[in-house]
Amino acid sequence: MITHISFWVFAVVAVLSGAAVFWVNSMARASYALALSFIAVGLQVLLLHQNYIGVVTILMMVMEMAVMAVYMVMFMGMNPALMPMNMVHDKRHALAAAVGAFLLLAAGAVLIPWPARRGTPPAGVTVALGEELMGPKMLVMAVVGAVIAATIVAGVVLAAHRTRYDRLGDDLRRRPANDPQPGGVGR
Amino acid sequence: MPDSAVSAGSALAAAGILGLLAVLAAVLDGFLTARAAGGGPSGLSRPVGEVARLMRQRRRTTVAADTLLWRIGSAGLLVMALMIVTVVPLGEWTLFDLDVGVIWFNAMDVLAWAFVWLTGWGANSTHSLVGGYRFLAHGLAYELPLMFGLVAPAVAASSLNVGTVADAQQDLWFVVWMPVAFLAYGTGILAIAVWGPFTPALGTDIAGGVTAELSGVDRLVFQGGRYALLAAGAAFAVPMFLGGGAGPLLPGWAWALVKTGALLAVFVWLRRRLPAVRPDLFMEVGWVVLLPAVLVQDLLVAVVAVWRT
Amino acid sequence: MTLQTVLLVAAALFSVGLYGALSQQVVVMVMMGLELMLNGLIVAAAGFWWFLAPDPSGQVLLLVIIAAMTVEMAMGFAVATHLHRVRRVDMTDMAADLNG
Amino acid sequence: MGLTHSLARYAVRHTHVMVVEVPGHWLTRAAVERHILDRGWRLAPSPGDADVLAVCGTPRAQLAAVVTRLWDQMPGPRARVGIAAPHLVEAALSGAEDELLDVARQQADSRSRPDAPQSPDHDMGAAMNHGAEDGMSHSDHDAHAGHGGMTDEHGGMDHGGMQHAGHGGMDHAGHGGMNHGGMDMAPAGIPLARSGEDRDGLEMDVLHLRLGPALPYWPAGLVLRCSLQGDVIVDAEASLIDPAEHRSGYDAGQADALHQAARRCDNAAYLLALAGWEDGASRARRIRDSLLLDADLAGMTEDLDRLRRAVKRSWVLRWSLRRLRPLTDDDLTRQGLPSHLRGDTRDRLLSMLARAAADLAGSAVRVDRPRLVPLGSIADLVCGLDLGAARLVVASLDLEPFTATTEVVHA
């Protein structure tokens, strides 16, 4: 009973705060509304007995949204004053597409005769996930790890202004490096 | 849940214990501050007096503040602390015995990013915005070492459940053979509580930083949240590094409380001893020194764990 | 809480996200739309796993989705920073207009 | 009523005081600080935290306007005292205590204030995030200095969002850069920030912030007008507040060696407090107070020596202060700075304590006219630093209280 009630509460919170992302005027509120939506979804995933995934969703997404809000304040000069920002284009078509997608997906969800459950959930879901990842599905994890490492490198290259040649000189020998803000290690 | 009344009762008890620890921390801090200032009253009544003062004070708002997010931010730290203690075992009781308690702690500690930042930004004041920036700069440096620091005990105990981690330390406390991880964890706790060396976000040089515009009940909740976070962090360290409730004579819950109190006292005392670490300098230390050190620690722990099985 | 209801919630989240991704102008808001769509996907995948085939390998899919989200976000931030640096632009339309 | 009253009594025992020092009244300020700590009260870093506003000396036009603004920002219950000389401190603080306890008076005060925060001044130019709330800041606008009670002028206006009612569905694609700068967007009357080139090649918003004149641990009377990107100072301009007024109203007895030493300790306490080392700052402050009160020279010399050794030993302090705005002999000559400022900020802190010790020992090389720190060089020294580092550098300059000149500051 409690499970059902909380499922519906989380569902309503998730969808409403998701809608609020595009409803509120301030971008900071938008990103924290999205964070709230993710928290609700994470808790729903907890209810669906996937503790690790649920908590990790909350962890990752709150962090991301915190970063996103800072990003917007820094680059877009958002101050807390609620500036009405209505930056949409092609609102009608987008709305139509969204409603269409919802009807299609909802019809699918309700009308498709879903098969019965195969198998039973493992006793320790998280343990099973860990063993799966470090066993049969290790390739997936290895690939994901490599992709994330590549993302870090690519992201830094794209976003960074200065290269090591700017810091250390053309022959990379300058010590300490020429930084506008010296670091704390004294390299 | 058949015994939801029982769990509601124990939730209240846990919140009460956390509150008590926070008050004790504040008493100790008031005492140490008064002693350093020399002369004057002992400072032991400081927390009570501060509560009375802030309850009496008017709440202010600032021009064009995002009041909703600002208030959420200042109240958030307290909520975080309460959420953290739900997974901490006290003797044989745990409020919310989640099988991924360690990750739960991580999920809660990143909330500090949102809450402290919002408190700084929401007031629409330059000083508190700068405070928010400073917290994030610290955050970039402490967060990953903190997370990887918590990996070490989890690997050694082969579990993400906090109680299981505590039980795995019957022979040897984890703090003994993973000191670097413990150090990174302690650093992280001081940082999320914006405490001690990590106070530049609340620095007097920027008129109180994040707290510059807070007054009345908002300030009370924010400052109380900091003490509560410190207490919660100390409480979580006990099962992770300090052997949980293990100890002679006393029952488990008593040992857990004693250890928590001792660690909390150390945290409070550190504030007076250490100068602030400037965010711009600490950033490089976090990435170039702390993070690699913690990763090496994790590797060692993993090797030992594999070798033992 | 049945599979159908879980999927309905997922569909609603997905559609809201779709609306945002299509209608918003600012790069970051478009990214938020995409995130919301992936959010719906998480709910759906979690529902399928629990109600249809609760074996361990299904959870791996969810982890992959979350990893995809972080990668998308990180690259999004990097690209947006880059755009901001070279063109002073933070809107999709403007990035397209200036193209070439 | 009984409960409220005992709550109030308890609250007042832990009052927080914001101290504003009129240039030249540092002895009064030191006395106020000592009495505050003796009572178990605390110093407040911002008006938001303060119950009592203690003004040391009589502020003139510009500073008076700042004080008025600080007063407006105090949440209340609040009390305000002006203290003209060190021996009046005790009575003034007791008066403030009574005023805080006077419930009827505080209620009347509270009723007389507007519920909504005051609107900021409109002539501030482009600046995000700095309404009237910055508190410490912007007072020099002449348009402003004249009318302390700006509430009445602006209170009734509807700033909510009327400036941009027409912008609801604007088509941003046509606006070139979306820098907000050229647009007439000003929520609640605060124009949005304009952006400018920064050192990382990102166009960050430029904020304008005035450091001083009423900022904790800041040399009294100094005003530094900064342009900030994030928290990095890209441009600064230094001035003195009420420059013409500095000729009168000094605390007497500045010349003798004990006071010189006390002054050094005061500056060292500032620097240590800004570096976040509370114990060190308390110790420096206690030495200062002892120097001003009694003359147990031997004990003082020993305490000072111990503090100096502790500063030398602290590796976190060394780590955070070293390499911070190092000054070579060439820099000193070029900027016209006195020679004891050589080295980085840590060197300057140690030299400050060494000078105090020398003053005490009576072996100070007495220069008839001390070398002066030109105002302009203060601004030069902080450019390119972040706010925290800039505060440390300014504190490390070991400034004397401002004297009659407008161009230079004694060092």
PDB file of C-alpha atoms in Angstrom, chain D residues 32 150 244 277:
ATOM      1  CA  VAL D  32      35.099  48.247  21.361  1.00  0.00           C
ATOM      2  CA  MET D 150      16.051  56.458  -0.070  1.00  0.00           C
ATOM      3  CA  ALA D 244      38.709  66.483   3.168  1.00  0.00           C
ATOM      4  CA  TRP D 277      43.532  31.274  11.398  1.00  0.00           C
TER       5      TRP D 277
END
